[in-house]
Coordinates of C-alpha atoms (C1' of nucleotides) in Angstrom, one line a residue:
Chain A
X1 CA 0.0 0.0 0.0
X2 CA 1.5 3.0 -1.1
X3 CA 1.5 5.9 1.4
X4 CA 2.7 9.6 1.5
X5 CA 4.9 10.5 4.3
X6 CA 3.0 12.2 5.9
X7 CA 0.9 9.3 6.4
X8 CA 3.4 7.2 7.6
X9 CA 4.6 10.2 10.7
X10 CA 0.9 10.1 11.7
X11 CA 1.1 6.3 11.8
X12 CA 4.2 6.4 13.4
X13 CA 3.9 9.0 16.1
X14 CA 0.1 7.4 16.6
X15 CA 2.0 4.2 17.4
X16 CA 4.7 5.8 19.9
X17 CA 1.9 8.1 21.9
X18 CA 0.2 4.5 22.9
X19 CA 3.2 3.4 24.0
X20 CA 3.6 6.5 26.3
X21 CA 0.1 7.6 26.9
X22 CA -1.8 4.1 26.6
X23 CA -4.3 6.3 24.6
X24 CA -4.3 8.9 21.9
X25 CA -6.1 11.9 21.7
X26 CA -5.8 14.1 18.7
X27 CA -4.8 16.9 20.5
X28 CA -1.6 14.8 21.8
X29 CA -0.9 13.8 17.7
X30 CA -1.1 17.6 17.1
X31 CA 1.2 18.6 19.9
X32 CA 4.0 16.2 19.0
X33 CA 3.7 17.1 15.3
X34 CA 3.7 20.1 15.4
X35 CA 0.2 20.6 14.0
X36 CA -3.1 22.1 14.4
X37 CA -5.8 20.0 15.7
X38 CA -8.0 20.6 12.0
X39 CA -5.0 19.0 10.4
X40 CA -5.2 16.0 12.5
X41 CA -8.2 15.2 12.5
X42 CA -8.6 15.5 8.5
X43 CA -5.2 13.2 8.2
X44 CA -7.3 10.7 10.7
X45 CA -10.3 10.7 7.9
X46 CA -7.7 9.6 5.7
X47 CA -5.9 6.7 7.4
X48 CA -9.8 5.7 8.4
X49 CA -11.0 5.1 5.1
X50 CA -7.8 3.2 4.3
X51 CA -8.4 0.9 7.3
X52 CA -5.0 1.5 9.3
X53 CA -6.9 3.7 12.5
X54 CA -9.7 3.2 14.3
X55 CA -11.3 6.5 15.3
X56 CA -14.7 8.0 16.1
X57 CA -16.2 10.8 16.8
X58 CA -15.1 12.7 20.6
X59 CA -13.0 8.7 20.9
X60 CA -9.6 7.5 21.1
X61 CA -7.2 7.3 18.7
X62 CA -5.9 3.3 18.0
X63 CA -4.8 1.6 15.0
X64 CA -5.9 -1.2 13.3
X65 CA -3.7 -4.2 12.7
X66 CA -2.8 -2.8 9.5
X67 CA -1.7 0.5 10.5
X68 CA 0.2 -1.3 13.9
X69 CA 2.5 -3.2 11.1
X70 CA 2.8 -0.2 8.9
X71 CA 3.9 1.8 12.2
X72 CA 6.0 -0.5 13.4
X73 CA 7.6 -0.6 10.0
X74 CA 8.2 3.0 10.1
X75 CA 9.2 3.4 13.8
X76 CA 12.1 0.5 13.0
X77 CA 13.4 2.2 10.1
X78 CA 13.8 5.2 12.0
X79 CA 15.4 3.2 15.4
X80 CA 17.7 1.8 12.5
X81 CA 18.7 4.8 10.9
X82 CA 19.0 6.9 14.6
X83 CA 20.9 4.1 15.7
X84 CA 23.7 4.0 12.5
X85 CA 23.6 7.8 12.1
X86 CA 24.3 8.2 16.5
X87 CA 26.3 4.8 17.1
X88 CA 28.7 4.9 13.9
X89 CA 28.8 8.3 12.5
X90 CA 28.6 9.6 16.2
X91 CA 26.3 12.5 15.4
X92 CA 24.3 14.0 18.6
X93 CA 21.1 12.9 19.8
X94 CA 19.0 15.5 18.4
X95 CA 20.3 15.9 14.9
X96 CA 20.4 12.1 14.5
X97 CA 16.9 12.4 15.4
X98 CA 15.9 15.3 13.1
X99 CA 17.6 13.5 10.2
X100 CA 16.5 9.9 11.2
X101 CA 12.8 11.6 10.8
X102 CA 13.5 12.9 7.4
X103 CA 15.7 9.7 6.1
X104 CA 13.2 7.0 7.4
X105 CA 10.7 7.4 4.5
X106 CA 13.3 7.2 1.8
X107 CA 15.6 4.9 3.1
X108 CA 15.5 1.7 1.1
X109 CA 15.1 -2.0 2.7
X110 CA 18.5 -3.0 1.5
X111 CA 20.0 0.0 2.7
X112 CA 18.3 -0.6 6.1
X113 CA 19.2 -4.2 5.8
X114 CA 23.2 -2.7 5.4
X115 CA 22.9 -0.3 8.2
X116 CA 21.9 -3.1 10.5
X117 CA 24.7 -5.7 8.9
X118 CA 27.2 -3.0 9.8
X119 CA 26.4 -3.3 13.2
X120 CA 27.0 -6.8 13.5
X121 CA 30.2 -6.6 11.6
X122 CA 31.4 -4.0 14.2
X123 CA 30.0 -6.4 16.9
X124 CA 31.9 -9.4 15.4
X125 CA 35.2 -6.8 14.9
X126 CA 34.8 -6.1 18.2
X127 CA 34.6 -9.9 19.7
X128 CA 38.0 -10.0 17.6
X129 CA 39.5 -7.4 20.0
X130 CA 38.9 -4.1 17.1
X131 CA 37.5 -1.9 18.4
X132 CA 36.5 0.3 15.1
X133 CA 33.8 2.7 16.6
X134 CA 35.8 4.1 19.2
X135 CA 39.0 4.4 16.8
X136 CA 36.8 6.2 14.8
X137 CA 36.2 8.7 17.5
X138 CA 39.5 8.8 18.5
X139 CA 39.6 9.4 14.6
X140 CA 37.4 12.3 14.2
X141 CA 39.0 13.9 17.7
X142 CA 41.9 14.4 16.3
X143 CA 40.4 16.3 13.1
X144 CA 42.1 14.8 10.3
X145 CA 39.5 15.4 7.4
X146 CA 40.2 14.0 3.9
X147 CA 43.6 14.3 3.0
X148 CA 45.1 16.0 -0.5
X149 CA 42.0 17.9 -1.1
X150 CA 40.9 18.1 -5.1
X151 CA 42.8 20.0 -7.9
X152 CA 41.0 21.9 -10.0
X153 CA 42.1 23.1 -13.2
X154 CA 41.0 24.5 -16.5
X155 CA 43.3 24.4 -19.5
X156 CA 42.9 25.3 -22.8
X157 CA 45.3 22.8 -24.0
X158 CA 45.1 19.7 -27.0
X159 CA 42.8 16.7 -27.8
X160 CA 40.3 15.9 -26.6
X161 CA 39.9 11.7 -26.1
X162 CA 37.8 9.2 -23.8
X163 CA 39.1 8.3 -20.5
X164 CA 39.5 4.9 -21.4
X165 CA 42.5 5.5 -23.7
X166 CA 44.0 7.5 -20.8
X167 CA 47.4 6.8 -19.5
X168 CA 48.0 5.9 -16.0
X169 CA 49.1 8.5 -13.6
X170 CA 48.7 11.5 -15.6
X171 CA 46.1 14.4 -15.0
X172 CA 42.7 14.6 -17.2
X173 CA 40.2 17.4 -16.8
X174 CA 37.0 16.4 -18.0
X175 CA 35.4 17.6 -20.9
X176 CA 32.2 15.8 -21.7
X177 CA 30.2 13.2 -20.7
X178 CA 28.8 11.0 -23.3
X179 CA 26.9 7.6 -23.0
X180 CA 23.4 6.7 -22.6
X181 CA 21.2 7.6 -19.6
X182 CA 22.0 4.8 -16.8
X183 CA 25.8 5.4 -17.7
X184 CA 25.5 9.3 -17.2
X185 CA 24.0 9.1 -14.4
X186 CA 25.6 7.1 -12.7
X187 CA 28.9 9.1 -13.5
X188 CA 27.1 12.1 -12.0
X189 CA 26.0 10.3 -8.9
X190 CA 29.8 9.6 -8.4
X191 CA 31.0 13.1 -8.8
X192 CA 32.7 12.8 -12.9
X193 CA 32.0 16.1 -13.8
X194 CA 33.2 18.3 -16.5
X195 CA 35.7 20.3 -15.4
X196 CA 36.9 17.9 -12.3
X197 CA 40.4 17.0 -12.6
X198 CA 40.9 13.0 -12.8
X199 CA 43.7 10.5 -12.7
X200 CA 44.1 6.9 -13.3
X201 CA 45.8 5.4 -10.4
X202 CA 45.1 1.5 -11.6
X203 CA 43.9 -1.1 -13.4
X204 CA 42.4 -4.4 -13.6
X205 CA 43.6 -6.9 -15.1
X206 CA 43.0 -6.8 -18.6
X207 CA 43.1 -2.9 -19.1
X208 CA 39.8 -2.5 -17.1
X209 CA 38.3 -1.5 -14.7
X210 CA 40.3 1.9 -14.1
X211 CA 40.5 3.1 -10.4
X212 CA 40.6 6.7 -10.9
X213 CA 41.1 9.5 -8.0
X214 CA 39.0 12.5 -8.4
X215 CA 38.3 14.9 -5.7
X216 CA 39.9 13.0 -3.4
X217 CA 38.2 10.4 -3.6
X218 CA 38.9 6.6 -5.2
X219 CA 37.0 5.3 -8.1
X220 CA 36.3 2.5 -9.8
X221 CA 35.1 2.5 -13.5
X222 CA 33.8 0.1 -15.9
X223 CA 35.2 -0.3 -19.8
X224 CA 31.5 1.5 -20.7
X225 CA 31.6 4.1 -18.4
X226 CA 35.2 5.2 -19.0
X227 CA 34.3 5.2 -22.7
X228 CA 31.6 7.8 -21.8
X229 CA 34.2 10.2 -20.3
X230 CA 36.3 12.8 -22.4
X231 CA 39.1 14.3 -20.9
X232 CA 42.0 16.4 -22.3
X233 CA 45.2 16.4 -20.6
X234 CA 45.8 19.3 -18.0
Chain B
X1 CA 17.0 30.7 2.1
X2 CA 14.3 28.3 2.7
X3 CA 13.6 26.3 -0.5
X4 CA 11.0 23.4 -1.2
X5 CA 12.8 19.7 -1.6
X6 CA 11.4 20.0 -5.3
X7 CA 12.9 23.3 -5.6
X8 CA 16.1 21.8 -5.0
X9 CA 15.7 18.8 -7.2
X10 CA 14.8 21.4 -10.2
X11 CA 18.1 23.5 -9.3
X12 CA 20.3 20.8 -8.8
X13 CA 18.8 18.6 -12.2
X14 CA 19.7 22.3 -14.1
X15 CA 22.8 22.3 -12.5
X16 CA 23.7 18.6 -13.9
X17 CA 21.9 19.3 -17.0
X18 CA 24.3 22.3 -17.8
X19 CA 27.2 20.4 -17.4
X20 CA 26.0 17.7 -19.4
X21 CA 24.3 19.3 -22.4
X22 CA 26.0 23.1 -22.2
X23 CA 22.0 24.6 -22.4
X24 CA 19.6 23.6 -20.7
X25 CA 15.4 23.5 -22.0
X26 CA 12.6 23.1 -20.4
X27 CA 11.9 20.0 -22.0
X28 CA 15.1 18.2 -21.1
X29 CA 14.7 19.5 -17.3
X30 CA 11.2 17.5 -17.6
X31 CA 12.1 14.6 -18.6
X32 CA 14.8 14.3 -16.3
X33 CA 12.7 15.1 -12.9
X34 CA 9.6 12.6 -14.5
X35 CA 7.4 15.8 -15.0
X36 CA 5.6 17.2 -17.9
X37 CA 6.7 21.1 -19.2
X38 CA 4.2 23.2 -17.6
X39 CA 5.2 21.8 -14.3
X40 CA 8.9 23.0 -14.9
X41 CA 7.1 25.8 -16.3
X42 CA 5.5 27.0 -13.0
X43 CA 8.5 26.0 -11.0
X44 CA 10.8 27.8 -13.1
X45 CA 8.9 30.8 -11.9
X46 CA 9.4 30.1 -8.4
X47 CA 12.6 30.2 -9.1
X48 CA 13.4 32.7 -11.3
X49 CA 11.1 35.2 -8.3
X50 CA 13.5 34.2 -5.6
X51 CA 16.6 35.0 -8.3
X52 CA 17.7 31.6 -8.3
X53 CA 17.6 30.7 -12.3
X54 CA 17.5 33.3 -15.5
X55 CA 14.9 32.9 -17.6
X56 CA 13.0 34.2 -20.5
X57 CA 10.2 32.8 -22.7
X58 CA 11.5 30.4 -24.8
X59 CA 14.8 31.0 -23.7
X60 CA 17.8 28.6 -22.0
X61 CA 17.7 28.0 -18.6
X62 CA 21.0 28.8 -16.5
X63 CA 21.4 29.3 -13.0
X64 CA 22.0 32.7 -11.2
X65 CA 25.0 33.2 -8.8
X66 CA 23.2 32.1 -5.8
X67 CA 21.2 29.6 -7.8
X68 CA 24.5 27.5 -8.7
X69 CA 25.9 28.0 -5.1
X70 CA 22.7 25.9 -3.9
X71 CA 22.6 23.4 -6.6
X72 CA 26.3 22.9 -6.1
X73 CA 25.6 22.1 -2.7
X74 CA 22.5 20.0 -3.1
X75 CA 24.7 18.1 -5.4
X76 CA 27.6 17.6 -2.8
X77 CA 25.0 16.4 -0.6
X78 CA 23.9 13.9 -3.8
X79 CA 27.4 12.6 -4.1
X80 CA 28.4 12.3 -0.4
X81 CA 25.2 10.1 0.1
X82 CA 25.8 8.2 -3.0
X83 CA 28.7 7.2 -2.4
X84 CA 29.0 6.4 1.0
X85 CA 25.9 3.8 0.4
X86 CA 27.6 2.6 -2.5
X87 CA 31.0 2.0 -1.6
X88 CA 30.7 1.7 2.5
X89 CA 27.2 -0.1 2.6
X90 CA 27.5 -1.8 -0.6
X91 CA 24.6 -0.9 -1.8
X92 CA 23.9 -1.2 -6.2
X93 CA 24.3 1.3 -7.9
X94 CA 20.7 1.9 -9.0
X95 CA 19.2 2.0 -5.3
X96 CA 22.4 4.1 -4.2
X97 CA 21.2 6.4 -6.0
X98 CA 17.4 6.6 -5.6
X99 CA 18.1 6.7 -1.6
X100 CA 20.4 9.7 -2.5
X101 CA 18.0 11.4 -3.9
X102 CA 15.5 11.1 -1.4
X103 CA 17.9 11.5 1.2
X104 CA 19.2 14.5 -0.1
X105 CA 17.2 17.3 1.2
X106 CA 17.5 15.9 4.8
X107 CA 20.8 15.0 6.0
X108 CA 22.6 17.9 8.2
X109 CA 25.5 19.2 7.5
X110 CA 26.9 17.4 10.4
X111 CA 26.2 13.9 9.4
X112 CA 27.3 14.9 5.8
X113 CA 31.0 15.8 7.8
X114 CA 30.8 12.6 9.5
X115 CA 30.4 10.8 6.2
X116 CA 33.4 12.5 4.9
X117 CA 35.8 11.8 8.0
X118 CA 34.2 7.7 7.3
X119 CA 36.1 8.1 4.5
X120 CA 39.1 9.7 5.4
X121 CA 39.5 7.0 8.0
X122 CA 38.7 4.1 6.1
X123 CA 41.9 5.5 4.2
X124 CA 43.9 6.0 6.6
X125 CA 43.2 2.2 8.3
X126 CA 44.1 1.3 4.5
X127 CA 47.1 2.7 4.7
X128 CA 47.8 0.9 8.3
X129 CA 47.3 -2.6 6.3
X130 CA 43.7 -2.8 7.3
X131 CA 41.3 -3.0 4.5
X132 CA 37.5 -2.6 6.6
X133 CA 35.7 -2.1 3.4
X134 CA 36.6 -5.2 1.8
X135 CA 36.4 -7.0 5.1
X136 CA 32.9 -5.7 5.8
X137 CA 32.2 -6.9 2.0
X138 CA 33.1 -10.4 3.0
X139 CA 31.2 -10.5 6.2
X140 CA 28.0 -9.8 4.6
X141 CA 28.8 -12.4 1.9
X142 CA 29.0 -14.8 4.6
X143 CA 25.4 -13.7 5.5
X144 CA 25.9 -13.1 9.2
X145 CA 23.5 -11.4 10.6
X146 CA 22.7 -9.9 13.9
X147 CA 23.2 -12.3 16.4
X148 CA 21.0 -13.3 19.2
X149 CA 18.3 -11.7 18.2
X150 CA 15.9 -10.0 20.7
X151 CA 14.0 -11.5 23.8
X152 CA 10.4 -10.5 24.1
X153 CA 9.1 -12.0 27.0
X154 CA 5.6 -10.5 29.3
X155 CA 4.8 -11.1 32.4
X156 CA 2.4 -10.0 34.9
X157 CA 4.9 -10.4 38.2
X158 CA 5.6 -8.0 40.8
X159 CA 7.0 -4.3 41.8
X160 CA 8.0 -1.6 39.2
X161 CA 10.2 0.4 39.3
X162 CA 13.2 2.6 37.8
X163 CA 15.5 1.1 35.5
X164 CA 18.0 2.8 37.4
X165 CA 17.1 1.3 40.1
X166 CA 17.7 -2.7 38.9
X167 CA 20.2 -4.8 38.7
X168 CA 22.9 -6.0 36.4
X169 CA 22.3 -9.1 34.4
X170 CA 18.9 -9.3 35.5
X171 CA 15.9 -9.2 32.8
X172 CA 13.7 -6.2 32.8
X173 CA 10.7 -6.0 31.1
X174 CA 9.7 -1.7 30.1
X175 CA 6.7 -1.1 31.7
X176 CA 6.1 2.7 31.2
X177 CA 8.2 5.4 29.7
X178 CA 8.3 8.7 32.3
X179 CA 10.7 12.0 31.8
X180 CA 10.1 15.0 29.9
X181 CA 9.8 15.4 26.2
X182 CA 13.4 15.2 25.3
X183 CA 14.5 12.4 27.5
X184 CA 11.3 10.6 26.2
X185 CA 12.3 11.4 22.5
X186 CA 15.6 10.0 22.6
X187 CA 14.6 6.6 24.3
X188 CA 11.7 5.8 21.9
X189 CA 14.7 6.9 19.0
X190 CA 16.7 4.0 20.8
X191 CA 13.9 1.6 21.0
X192 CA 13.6 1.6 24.4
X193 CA 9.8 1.3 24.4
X194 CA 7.2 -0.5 26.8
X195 CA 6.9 -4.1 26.4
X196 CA 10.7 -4.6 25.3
X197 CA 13.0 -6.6 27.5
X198 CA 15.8 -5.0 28.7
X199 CA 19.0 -6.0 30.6
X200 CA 21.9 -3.9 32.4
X201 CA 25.2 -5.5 31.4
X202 CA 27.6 -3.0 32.7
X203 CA 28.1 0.5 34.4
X204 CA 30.3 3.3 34.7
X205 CA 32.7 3.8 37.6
X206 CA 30.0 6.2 39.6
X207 CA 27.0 4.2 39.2
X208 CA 26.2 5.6 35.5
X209 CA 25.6 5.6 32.6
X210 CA 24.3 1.6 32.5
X211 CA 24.8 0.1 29.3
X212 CA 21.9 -1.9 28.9
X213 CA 21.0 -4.4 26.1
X214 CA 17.6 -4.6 23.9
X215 CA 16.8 -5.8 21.1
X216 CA 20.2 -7.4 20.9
X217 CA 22.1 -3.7 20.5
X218 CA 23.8 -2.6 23.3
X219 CA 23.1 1.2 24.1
X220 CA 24.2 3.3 27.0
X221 CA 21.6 5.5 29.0
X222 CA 22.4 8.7 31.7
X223 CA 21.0 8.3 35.0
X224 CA 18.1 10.9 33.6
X225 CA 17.0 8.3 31.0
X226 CA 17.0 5.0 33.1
X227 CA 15.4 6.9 35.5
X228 CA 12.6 7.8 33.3
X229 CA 12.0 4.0 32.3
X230 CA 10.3 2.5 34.6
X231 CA 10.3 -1.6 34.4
X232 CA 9.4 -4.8 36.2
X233 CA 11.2 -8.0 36.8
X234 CA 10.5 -10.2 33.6
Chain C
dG1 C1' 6.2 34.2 -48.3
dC2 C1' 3.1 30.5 -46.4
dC3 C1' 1.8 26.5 -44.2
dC4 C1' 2.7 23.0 -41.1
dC5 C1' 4.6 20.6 -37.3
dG6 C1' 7.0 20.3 -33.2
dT7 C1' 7.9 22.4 -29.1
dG8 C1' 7.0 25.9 -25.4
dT9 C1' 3.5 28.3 -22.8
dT10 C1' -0.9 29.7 -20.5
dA11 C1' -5.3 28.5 -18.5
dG12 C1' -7.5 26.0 -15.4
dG13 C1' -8.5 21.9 -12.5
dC14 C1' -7.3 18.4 -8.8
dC15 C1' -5.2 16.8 -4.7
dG16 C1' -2.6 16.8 -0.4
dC17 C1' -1.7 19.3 3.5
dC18 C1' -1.8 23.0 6.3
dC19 C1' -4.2 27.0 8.4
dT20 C1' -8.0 30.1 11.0
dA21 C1' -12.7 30.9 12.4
dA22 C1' -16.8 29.3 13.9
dC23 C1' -19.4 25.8 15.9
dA24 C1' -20.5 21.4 18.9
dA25 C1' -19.7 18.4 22.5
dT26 C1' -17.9 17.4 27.0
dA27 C1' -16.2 18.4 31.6
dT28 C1' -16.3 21.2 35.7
dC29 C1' -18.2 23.3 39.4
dA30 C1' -21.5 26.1 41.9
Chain D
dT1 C1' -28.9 21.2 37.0
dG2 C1' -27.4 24.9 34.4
dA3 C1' -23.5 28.2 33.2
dT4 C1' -19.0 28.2 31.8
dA5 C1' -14.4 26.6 30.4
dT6 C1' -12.1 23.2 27.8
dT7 C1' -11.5 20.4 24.2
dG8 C1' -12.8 18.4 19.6
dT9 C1' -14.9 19.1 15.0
dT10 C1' -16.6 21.2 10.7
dA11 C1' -16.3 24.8 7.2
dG12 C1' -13.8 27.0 4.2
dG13 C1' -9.5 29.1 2.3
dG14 C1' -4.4 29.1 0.7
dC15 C1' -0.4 27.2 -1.3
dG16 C1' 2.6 24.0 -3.7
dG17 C1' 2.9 20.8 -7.1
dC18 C1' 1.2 18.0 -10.5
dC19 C1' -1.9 17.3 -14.5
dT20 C1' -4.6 18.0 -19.4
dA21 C1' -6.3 20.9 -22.9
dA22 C1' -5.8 24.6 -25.6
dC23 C1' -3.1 28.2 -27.5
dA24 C1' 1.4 30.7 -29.4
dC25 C1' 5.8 30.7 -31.4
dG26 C1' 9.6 29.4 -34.7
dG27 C1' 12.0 26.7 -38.3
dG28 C1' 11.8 23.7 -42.6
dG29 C1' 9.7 22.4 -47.0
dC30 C1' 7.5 24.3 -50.9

DNA sequence: GCCCCGTGTTAGGCCGCCCTAACAATATCA
DNA sequence: TGATATTGTTAGGGCGGCCTAACACGGGGC
């Protein structure tokens, strides 16, 4: 069942003010919401006629098995995310809850699924006598941020050619990107830009994939996607 | 300035447009963001009032100034999400970068920091001879999951009382959640919530703060919070 | 120069979600 | 029990964002 977000924060916050309250008036929905009472009871209407509250007139707020699931659904993605972003990142209590409540309705299962795997690989790493979340405080104590920083240059200079008949260890800006729409994208999602300075630090095997540094940052590219790329040496 | 998560998406798809195809129309900007023209239309108003974009009938889209300072940083956002989900979590490309997307527009700039220092110190364990990403790769592969799992037990037996109050290695069972709103807040964002069984495994040297297990995570609560959770012997 | 076709734009409607103002029910207390 | 304070509900409006349908502009063939 496909449900806006808003939906899902009234399910949710339904579902947490039983837990504290034993029962839910809309006046307590509007308070922790931030709403008006109007708005509550109109978003109520809804969730009615889809069969996840029960709620009549001058009565309680509960929900019906439906909406409990959904809730619940909700209310663990956001324990998950809260959990990952306070735990591992080691961001405070209130902005890990802020961005939990914005997160939780976008956060997909397998990413979820990952968050919570993380936290058994950190238990297991721990059982082995590493201890990586608190080195990772120690870490971010001590300030190091990420080191070299990214060069950025513009030249004017010769030919243009596609990344993948680059030579190692010398510096490309980027011109264009070519290739069809999943290939574009998917360079943009990983920060190839035109006008980002790139170098290919390694290759597989056979000439491909290319781990290229840009930004800063460590890269790996397929034969396709390289092809998509023109650079022109800087 | 306060800007709409659409708003954003529109600026930051011109942004990545630009760089892709040099000018940007209307059209293209549709088609992209999964809209038909007069909805770019409309927006492109919005955006062109608050001086974000330049814009004329039938004219190219660009970006102001201001516009391409916020689409820049939208993107950053884009790519820091990306590609901490791809290549920390593990997560595909294709679903890497939907959650990005909807992620986006809600992660602080703190948590984006702490995303970047994840980074930096992954590197810098690389450089020590410890490679946590492709170790965390493996785990998962092995399909470990959380261990232990969680304990949910009820019963109707005697005295409650403060979790701050009970004893180590002894199951609890959350009765009722007490405190004010904040303290409240931040256990229901930890799953402490009534019904759960808890257990204290270990302490500080004064008494506090417990660290307590649910749920199979281990957490660690100030004397305010375990004061505020009031529980019963399970 | 004219017509036509594709593309860009305006008009106007719908829906979700919020609000304020006014009204209805309930609780409180003399 | 009836007057009053509190709380809950309906009515109605605004805004953002999307849509379809209808209209306007601009370039290519003749």
């Amino acid at each position: 069942m496909v449900l806006s977000h808003t939906a899902e924060d009234y399910l949710e916050q339904i579902y947490l003010l039983s837990l504290r309250l034993g029962m839910v008036k809309t006046s307590d929905i509007a308070r922790e919401l931030g709403v008006r009472t109007p708005s509550v009871i109109s978003a109520l209407k809804l969730l009615k006629n889809r069969n996840l509250v029960h709620y009549e007139r001058y009565g309680a707020v509960t929900l019906s098995e439906k909406g409990l699931e959904r809730a619940r659904d909700v209310y663990e993605r956001h324990k998950t995310i809260y959990r990952f972003l306070r735990f591992i990142l080691g961001i405070d209590d209130e902005i890990a809850s802020e961005d939990a409540c914005g997160m939780e309705h976008f956060v997909s299962p397998k990413t979820l699924a990952a968050m919570k795997d993380f936290f058994a690989f950190l238990a297991w790493k721990k059982s082995q006598g590493l201890d990586i979340q608190s080195e990772l405080r120690a870490f971010r104590k001590r300030g190091s941020h990420i080191p070299g920083g990214s060069i950025t240059m513009t030249s004017e200079s010769p030919e243009a050619q596609p990344l993948s008949a680059g030579k190692d260890n010398v510096l490309y800006t980027i011109v264009k990107l070519g290739g069809e729409r999943g290939v574009k994208r998917r360079l943009l999602d990983m920060g190839v830009i035109p006008g980002e300075t790139v170098k290919i630090q390694n290759r597989g095997p056979l000439g491909f994939p290319l781990e290229i540094v840009i930004q800063g940052y460590v890269l790996t590219l397929r034969k396709d996607e390289a092809e998509a790329v023109t650079v022109r040496e800087a």
